[in-house]
Tab-separated table of C-alpha atoms in Angstrom:
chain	number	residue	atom	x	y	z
A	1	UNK	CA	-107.083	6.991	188.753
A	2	UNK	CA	-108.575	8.864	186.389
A	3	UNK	CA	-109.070	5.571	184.082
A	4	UNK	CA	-111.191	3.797	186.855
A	5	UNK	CA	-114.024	6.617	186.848
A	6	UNK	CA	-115.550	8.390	184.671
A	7	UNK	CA	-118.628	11.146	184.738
A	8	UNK	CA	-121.108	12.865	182.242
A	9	UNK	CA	-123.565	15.640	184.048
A	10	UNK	CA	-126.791	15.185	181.927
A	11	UNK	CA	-128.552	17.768	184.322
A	12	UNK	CA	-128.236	20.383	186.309
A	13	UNK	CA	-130.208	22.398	188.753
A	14	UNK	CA	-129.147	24.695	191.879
A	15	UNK	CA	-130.937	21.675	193.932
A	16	UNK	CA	-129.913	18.488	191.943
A	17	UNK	CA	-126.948	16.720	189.656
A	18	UNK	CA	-127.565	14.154	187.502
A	19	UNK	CA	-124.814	12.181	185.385
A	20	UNK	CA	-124.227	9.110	184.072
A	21	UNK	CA	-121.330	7.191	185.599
A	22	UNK	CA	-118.913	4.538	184.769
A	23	UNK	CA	-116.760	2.715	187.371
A	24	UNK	CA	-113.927	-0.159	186.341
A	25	UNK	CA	-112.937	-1.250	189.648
A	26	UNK	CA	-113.995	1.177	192.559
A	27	UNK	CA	-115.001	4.983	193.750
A	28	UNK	CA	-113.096	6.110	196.907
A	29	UNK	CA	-114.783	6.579	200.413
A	30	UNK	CA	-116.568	9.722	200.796
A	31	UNK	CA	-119.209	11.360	203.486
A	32	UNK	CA	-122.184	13.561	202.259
A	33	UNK	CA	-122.852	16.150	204.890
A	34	UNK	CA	-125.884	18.951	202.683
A	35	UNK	CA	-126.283	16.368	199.836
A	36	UNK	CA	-128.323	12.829	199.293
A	37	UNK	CA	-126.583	10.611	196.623
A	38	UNK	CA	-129.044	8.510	194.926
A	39	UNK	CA	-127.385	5.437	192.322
A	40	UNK	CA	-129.858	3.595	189.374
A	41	UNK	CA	-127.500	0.838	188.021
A	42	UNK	CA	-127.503	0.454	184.550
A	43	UNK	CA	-124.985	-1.836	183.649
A	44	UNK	CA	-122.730	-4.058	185.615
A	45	UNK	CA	-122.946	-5.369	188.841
A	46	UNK	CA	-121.662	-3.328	192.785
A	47	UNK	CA	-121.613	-3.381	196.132
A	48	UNK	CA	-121.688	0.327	198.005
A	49	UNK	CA	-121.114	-0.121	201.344
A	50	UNK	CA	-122.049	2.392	203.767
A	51	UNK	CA	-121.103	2.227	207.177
A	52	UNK	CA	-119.503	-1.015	206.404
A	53	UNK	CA	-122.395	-2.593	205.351
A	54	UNK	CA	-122.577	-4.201	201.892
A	55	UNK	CA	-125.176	-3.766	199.563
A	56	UNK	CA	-125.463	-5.628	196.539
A	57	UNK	CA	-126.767	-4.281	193.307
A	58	UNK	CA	-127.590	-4.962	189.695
A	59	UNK	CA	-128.763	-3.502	187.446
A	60	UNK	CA	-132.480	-1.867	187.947
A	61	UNK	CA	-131.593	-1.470	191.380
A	62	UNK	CA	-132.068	2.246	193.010
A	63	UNK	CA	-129.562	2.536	196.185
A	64	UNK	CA	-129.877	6.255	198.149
A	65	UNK	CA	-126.598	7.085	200.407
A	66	UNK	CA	-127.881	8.130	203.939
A	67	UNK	CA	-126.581	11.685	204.956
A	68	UNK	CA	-123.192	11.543	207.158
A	69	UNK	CA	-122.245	8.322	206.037
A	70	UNK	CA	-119.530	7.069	204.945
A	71	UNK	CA	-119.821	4.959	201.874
A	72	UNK	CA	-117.736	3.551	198.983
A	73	UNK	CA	-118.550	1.746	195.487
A	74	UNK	CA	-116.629	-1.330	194.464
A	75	UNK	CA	-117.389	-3.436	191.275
A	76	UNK	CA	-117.956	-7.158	191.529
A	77	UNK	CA	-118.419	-7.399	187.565
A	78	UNK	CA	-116.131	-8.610	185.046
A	79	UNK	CA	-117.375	-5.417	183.378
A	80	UNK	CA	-117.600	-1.800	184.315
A	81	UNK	CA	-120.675	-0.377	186.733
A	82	UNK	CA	-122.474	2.434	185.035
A	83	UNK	CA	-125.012	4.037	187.041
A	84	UNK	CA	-127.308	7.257	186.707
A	85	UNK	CA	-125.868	9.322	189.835
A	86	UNK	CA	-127.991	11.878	191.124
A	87	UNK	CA	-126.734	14.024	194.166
A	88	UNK	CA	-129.552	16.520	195.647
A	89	UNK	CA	-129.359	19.036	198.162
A	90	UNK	CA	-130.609	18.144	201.440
């Protein structure tokens, strides 16, 4: 749903994104095989949960994905998460 997440690239480089995100409810369940994915929470509260894990984060927190992970974002905020998402090559 296109209303649930939203993405601005602020930077660019053939080794690294960097954008500014904003999450209502959740991101889908993804697996990073040539590419770290690195979250600073800005606003709003989340848990990713990688492997089935759950980590808990608010804002100030810095979270890095694991390679060959799988991992998801879900919002446990009454408001949106917004994050700075950085993805660099591995």
């Amino acid at each position: 749903d296109a209303d649930d997440l939203y993405a601005k690239i602020i930077g660019h480089t053939p080794a690294a994104n960097t954008a500014i995100i904003w999450i209502k409810d959740s991101a889908p369940e993804e697996m990073h095989h040539n590419e770290y994915e690195r979250f600073l929470i800005i606003e709003g509260t989340c848990d990713i949960i990688v492997e089935g894990r759950a980590h808990s984060l608010v804002p100030g927190n810095y979270f890095s994905i694991p390679l060959h992970k799988h991992h998801e974002v879900k919002v446990t905020s009454s408001v949106p998460c917004k994050a700075i998402l950085q993805r660099v090559a591995a």
